GROMACS .gro file of C-alpha atoms in nm:
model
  303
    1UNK     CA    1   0.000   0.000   0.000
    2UNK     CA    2   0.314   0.209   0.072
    3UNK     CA    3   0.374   0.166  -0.303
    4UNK     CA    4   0.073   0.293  -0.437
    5UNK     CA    5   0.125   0.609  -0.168
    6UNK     CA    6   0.410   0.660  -0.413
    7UNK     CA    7   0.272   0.598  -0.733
    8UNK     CA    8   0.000   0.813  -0.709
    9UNK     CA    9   0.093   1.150  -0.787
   10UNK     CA   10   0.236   1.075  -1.143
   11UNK     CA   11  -0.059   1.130  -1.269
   12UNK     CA   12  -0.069   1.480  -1.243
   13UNK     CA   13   0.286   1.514  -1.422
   14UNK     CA   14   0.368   1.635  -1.736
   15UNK     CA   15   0.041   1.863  -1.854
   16UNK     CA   16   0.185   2.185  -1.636
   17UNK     CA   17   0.310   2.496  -1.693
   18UNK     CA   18   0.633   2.645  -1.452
   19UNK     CA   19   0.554   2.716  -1.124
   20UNK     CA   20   0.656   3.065  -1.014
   21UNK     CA   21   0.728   3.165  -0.626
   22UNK     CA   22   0.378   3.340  -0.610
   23UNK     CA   23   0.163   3.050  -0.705
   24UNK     CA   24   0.382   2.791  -0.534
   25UNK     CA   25   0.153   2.717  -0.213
   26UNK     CA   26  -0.159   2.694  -0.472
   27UNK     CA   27  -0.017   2.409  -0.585
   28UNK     CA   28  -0.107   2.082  -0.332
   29UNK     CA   29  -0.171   1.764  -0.446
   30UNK     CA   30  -0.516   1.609  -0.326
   31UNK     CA   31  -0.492   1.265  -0.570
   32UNK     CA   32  -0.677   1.031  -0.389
   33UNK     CA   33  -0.444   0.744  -0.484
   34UNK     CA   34  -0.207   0.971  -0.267
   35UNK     CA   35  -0.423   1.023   0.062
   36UNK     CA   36  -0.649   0.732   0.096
   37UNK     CA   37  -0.371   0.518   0.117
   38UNK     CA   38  -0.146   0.700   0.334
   39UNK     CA   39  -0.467   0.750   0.621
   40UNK     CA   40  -0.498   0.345   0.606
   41UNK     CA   41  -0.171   0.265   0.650
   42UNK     CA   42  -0.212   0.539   0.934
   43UNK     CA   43  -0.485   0.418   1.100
   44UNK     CA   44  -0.391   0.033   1.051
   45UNK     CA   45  -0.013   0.132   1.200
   46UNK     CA   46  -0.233   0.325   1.481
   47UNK     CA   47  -0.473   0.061   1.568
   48UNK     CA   48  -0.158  -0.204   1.589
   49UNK     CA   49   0.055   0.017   1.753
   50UNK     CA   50  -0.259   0.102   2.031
   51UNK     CA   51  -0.359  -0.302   2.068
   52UNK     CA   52  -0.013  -0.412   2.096
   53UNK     CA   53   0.002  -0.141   2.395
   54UNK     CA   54  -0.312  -0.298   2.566
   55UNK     CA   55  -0.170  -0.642   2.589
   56UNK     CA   56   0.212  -0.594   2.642
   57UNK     CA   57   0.194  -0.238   2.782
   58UNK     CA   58   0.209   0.111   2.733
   59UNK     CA   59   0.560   0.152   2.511
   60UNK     CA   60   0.631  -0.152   2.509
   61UNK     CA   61   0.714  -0.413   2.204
   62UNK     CA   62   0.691  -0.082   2.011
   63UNK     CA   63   0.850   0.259   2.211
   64UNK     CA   64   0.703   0.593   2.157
   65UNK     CA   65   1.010   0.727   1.968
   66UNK     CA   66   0.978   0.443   1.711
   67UNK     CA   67   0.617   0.489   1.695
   68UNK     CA   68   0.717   0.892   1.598
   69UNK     CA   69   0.958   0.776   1.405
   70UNK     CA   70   0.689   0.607   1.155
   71UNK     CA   71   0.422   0.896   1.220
   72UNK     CA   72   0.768   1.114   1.075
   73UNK     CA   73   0.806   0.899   0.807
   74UNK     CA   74   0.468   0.956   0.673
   75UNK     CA   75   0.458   1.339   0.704
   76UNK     CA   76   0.781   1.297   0.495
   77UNK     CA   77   0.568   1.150   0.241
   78UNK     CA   78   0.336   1.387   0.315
   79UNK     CA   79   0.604   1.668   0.229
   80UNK     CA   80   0.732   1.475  -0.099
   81UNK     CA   81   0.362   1.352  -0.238
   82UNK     CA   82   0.109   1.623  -0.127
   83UNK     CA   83   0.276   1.943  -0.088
   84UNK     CA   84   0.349   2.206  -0.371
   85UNK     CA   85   0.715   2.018  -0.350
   86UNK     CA   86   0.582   1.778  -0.568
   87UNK     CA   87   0.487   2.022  -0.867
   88UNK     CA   88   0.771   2.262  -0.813
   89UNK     CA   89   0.963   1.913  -0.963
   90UNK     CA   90   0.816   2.008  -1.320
   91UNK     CA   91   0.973   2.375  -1.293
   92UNK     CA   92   1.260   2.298  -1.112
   93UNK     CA   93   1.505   1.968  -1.142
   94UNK     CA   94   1.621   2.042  -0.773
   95UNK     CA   95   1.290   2.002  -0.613
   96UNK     CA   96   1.257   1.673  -0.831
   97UNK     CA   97   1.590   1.575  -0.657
   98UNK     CA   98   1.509   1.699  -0.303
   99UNK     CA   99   1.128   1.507  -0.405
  100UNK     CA  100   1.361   1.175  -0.513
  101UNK     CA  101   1.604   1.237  -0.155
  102UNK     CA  102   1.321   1.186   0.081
  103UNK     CA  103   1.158   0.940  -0.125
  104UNK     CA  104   1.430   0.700  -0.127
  105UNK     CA  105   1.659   0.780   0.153
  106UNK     CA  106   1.444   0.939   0.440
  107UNK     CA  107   1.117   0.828   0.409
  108UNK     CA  108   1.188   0.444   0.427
  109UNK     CA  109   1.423   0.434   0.668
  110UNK     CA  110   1.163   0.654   0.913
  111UNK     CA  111   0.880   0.444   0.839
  112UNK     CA  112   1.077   0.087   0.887
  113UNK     CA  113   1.230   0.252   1.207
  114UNK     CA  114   0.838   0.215   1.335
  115UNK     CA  115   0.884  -0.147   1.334
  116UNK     CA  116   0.538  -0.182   1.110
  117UNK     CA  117   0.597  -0.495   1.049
  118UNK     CA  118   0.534  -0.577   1.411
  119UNK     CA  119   0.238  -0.304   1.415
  120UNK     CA  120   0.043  -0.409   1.119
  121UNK     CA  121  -0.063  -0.817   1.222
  122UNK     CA  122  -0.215  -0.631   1.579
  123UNK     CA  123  -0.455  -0.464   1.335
  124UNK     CA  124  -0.521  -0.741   1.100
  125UNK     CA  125  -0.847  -0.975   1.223
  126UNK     CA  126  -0.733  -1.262   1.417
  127UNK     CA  127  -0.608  -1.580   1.200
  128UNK     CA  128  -0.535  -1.385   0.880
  129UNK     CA  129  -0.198  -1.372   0.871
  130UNK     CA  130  -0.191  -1.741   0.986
  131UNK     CA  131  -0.353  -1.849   0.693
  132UNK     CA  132  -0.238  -1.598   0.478
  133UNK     CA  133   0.118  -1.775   0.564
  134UNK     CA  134   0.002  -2.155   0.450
  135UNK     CA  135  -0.081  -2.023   0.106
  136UNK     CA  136   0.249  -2.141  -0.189
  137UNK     CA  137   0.231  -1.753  -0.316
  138UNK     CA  138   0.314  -1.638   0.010
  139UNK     CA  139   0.548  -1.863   0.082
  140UNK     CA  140   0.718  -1.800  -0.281
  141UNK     CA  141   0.702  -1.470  -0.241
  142UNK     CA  142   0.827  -1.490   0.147
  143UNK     CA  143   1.149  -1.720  -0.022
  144UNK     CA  144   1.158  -1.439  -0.307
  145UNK     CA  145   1.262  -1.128  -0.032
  146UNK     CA  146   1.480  -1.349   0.202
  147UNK     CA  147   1.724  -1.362  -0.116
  148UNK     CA  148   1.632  -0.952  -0.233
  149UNK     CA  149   1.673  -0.867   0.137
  150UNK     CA  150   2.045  -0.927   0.148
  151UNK     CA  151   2.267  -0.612   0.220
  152UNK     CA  152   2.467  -0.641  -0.156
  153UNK     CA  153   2.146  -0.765  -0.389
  154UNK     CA  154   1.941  -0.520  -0.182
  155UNK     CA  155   2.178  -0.238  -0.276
  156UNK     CA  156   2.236  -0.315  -0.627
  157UNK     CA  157   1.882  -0.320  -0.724
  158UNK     CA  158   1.901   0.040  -0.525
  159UNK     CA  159   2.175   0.139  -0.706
  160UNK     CA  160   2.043   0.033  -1.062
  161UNK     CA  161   1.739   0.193  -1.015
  162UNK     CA  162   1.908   0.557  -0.922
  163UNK     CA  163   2.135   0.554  -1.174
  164UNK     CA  164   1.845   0.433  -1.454
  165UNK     CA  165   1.611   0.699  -1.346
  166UNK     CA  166   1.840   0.962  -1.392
  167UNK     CA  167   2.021   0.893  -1.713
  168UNK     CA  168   1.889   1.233  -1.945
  169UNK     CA  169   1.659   1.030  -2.205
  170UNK     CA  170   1.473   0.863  -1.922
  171UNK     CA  171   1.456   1.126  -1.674
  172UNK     CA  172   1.270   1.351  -1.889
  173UNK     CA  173   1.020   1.107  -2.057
  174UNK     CA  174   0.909   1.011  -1.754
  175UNK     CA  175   0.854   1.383  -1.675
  176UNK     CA  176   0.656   1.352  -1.996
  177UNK     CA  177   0.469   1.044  -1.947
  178UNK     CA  178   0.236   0.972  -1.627
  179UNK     CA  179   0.280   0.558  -1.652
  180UNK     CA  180   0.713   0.690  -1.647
  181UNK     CA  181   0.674   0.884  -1.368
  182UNK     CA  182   0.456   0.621  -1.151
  183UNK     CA  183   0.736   0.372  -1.273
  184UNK     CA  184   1.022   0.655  -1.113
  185UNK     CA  185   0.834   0.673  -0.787
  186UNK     CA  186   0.771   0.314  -0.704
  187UNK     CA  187   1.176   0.239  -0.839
  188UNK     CA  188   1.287   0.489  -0.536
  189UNK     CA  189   1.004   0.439  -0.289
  190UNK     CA  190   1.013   0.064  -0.320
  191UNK     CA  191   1.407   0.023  -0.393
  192UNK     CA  192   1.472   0.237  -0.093
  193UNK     CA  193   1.266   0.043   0.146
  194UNK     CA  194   1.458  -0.285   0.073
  195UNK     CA  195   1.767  -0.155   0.095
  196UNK     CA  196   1.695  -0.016   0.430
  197UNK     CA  197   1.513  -0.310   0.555
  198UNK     CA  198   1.848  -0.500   0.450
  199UNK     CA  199   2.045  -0.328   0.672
  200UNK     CA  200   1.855  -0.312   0.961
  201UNK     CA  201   1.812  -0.717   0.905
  202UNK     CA  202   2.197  -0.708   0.857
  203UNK     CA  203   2.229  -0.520   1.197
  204UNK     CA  204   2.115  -0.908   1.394
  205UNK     CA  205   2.449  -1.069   1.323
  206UNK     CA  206   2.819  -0.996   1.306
  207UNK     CA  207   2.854  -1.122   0.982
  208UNK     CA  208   2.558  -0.956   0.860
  209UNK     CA  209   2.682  -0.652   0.968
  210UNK     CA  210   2.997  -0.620   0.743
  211UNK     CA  211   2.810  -0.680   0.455
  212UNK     CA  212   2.567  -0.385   0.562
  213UNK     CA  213   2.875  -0.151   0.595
  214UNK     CA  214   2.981  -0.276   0.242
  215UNK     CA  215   2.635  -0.244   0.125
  216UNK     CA  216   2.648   0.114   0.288
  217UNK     CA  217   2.922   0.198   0.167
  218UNK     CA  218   2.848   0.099  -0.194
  219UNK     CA  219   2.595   0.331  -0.220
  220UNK     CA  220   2.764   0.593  -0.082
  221UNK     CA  221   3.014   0.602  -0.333
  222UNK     CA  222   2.819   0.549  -0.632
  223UNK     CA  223   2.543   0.791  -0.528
  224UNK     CA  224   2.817   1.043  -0.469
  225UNK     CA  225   2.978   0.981  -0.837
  226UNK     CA  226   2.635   1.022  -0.978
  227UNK     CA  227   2.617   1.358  -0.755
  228UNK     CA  228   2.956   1.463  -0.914
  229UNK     CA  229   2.839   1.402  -1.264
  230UNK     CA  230   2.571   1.564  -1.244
  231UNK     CA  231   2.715   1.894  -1.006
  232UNK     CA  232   3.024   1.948  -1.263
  233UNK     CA  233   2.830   1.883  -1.596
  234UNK     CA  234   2.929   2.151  -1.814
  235UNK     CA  235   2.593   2.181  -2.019
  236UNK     CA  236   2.250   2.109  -1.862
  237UNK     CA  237   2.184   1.770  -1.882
  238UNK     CA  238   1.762   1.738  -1.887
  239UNK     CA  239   1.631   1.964  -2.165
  240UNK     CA  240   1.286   1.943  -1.990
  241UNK     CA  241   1.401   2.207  -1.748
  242UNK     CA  242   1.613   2.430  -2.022
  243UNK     CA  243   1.285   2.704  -2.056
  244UNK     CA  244   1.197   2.642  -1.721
  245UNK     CA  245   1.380   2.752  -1.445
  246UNK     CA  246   1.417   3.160  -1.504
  247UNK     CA  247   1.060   3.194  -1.336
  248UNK     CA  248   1.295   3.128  -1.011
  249UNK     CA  249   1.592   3.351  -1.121
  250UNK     CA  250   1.816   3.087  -1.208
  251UNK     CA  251   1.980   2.957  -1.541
  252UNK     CA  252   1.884   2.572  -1.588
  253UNK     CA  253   2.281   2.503  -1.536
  254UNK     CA  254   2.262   2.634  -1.226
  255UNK     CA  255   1.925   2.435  -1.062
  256UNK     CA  256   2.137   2.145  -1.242
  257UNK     CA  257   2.440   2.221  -1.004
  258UNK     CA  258   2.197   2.298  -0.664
  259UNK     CA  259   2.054   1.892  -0.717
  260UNK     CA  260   2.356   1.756  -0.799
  261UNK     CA  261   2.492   1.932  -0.466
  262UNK     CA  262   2.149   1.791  -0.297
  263UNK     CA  263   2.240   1.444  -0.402
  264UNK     CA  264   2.546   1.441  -0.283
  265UNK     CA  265   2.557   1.618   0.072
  266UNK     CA  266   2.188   1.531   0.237
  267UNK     CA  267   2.195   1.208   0.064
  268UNK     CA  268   2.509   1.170   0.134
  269UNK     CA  269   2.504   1.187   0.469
  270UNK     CA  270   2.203   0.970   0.545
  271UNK     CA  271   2.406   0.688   0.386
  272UNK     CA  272   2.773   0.822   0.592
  273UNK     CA  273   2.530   0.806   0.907
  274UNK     CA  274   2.388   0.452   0.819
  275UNK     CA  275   2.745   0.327   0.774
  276UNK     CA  276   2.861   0.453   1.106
  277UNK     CA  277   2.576   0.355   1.272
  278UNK     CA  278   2.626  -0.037   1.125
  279UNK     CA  279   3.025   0.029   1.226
  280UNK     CA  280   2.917   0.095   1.606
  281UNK     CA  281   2.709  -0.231   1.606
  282UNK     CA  282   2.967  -0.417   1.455
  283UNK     CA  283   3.237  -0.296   1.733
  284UNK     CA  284   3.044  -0.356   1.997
  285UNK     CA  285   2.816  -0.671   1.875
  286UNK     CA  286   2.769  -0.794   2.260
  287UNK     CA  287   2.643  -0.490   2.329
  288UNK     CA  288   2.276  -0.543   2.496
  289UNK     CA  289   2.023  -0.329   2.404
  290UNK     CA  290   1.672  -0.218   2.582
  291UNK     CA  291   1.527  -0.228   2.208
  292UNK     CA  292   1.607  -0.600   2.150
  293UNK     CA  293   1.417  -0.640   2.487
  294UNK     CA  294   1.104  -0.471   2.370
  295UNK     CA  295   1.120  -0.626   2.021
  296UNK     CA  296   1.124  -1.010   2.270
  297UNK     CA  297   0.775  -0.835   2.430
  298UNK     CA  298   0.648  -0.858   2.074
  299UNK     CA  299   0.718  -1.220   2.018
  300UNK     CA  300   0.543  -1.320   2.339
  301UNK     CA  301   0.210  -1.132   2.273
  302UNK     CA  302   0.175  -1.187   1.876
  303UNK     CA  303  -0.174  -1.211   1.822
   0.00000   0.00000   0.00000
């Protein structure tokens, strides 16, 4: 459902004209494929979250700061799907990348930090997910993401789709065709939670953990070569934006230069942070931790 949250607003691409500062806030998107989704997933990740609490107790299984860290992950979406951020990416190829940052690299790691897989079976009817489980496309599908859901895999398929999405020819059809652009937002949205779910599933072991900081690492490097190419490019590189940009006061060289820049420090750093943050758990893997506590609360009260 997370998936269609991100799919949603591609519809409106592609038929507008620049966006100047003075009609920027006039410019929200209401798509119902956007908002519907998003206030299920809310109230199902509420209603888990709430019934967990009543049978384990108050913070427990799930904390508070993990449950705000999924209620931040969705106003992120919120900020990337809804908001006049989302059409400014037609006038402006650094909104697109600031639109494409929290898509892949904030959002999903927010949301997953909410534990939702641990929320959302509290708000499913009794049974379902039991059997849901006994049925073979489950169960193919289940075998399917244990392989996917490995640090290097996981980050390749990351990786591929970045540096696909923003290769000139492709970049701007899909700014020119609405089935493109849906295509764009699920490869981010949907690439960028499995690579995040990798590492946080590479975080249980010692061994897992290197190939998270590898995996880490990886992208680091190659997201911050595609920053670079983009950043030094002597010509703009996305002719969708070359009669565009001047309603902001810029040349479209220059909004070229400001992504490229976004790409590589913000995104940057979430990945630098992610690395360091796998490096700590790797030099201290004895280390106990209240969390892995909670997370045992879960197991004993599944419903």
């Amino acid at each position: 459902m997370l998936i269609v949250i991100a799919a949603g607003p591609a519809v409106a691409h592609g038929d507008g004209m620049p966006i100047g500062p003075d009609d920027l806030w006039h410019h929200w998107t209401f798509d119902p494929w956007i908002w519907v989704p998003l206030v299920i997933v809310h109230w199902l990740y509420g209603r888990g979250v709430l019934r967990l609490w009543a049978k384990a107790g108050w913070g427990r299984g799930i904390s508070m700061a993990r449950s705000g860290a999924f209620i931040g992950g969705e106003l992120i979406l919120v900020i990337s799907l809804i908001s006049p951020l989302d059409s400014l990416g037609e006038t402006l190829f650094s909104a697109h990348m600031a639109q494409h940052t929290l898509l892949a690299a904030v959002a999903p790691p927010l949301l997953l930090a909410g534990f939702p897989g641990a929320a959302f079976p509290w708000a499913l009817p009794r049974g379902f997910l039991t059997t849901a489980v006994r049925t073979g496309g489950v169960r193919w599908v289940a075998r399917a993401l244990s392989w996917i859901l490995r640090p290097l895999p996981a980050a390749i398929v990351h990786g591929v789709a970045m540096w696909i999405w923003h290769a000139p020819v492709l970049f701007d059809a899909a700014l020119e065709s609405s089935l493109l652009h849906t295509l764009e937002h699920i490869s981010f949205f949907g690439t960028g939670l499995l690579f995040w779910q990798s590492l946080a599933l590479s975080s249980r072991s010692t061994a897992g953990v290197a190939f998270g900081i590898a995996a880490g690492f990886l992208t680091l490097i190659h997201s911050g070569f595609l920053s670079a190419l983009i950043t030094f490019a002597r010509d703009p590189l996305y002719e969708w934006y070359l009669d565009r940009t001047a309603t902001w006061g810029m040349g479209a060289l220059e909004d070229q230069q400001f992504a490229g820049l976004l790409m590589g420090v913000p995104m940057g750093m979430v990945y630098l942070l992610a690395c360091l943050a796998l490096a700590a758990r790797f030099l201290e893997p004895t280390r106990s931790s209240p969390e892995l506590a909670r997370t045992a609360d879960v197991k004993r009260v599944l419903p």
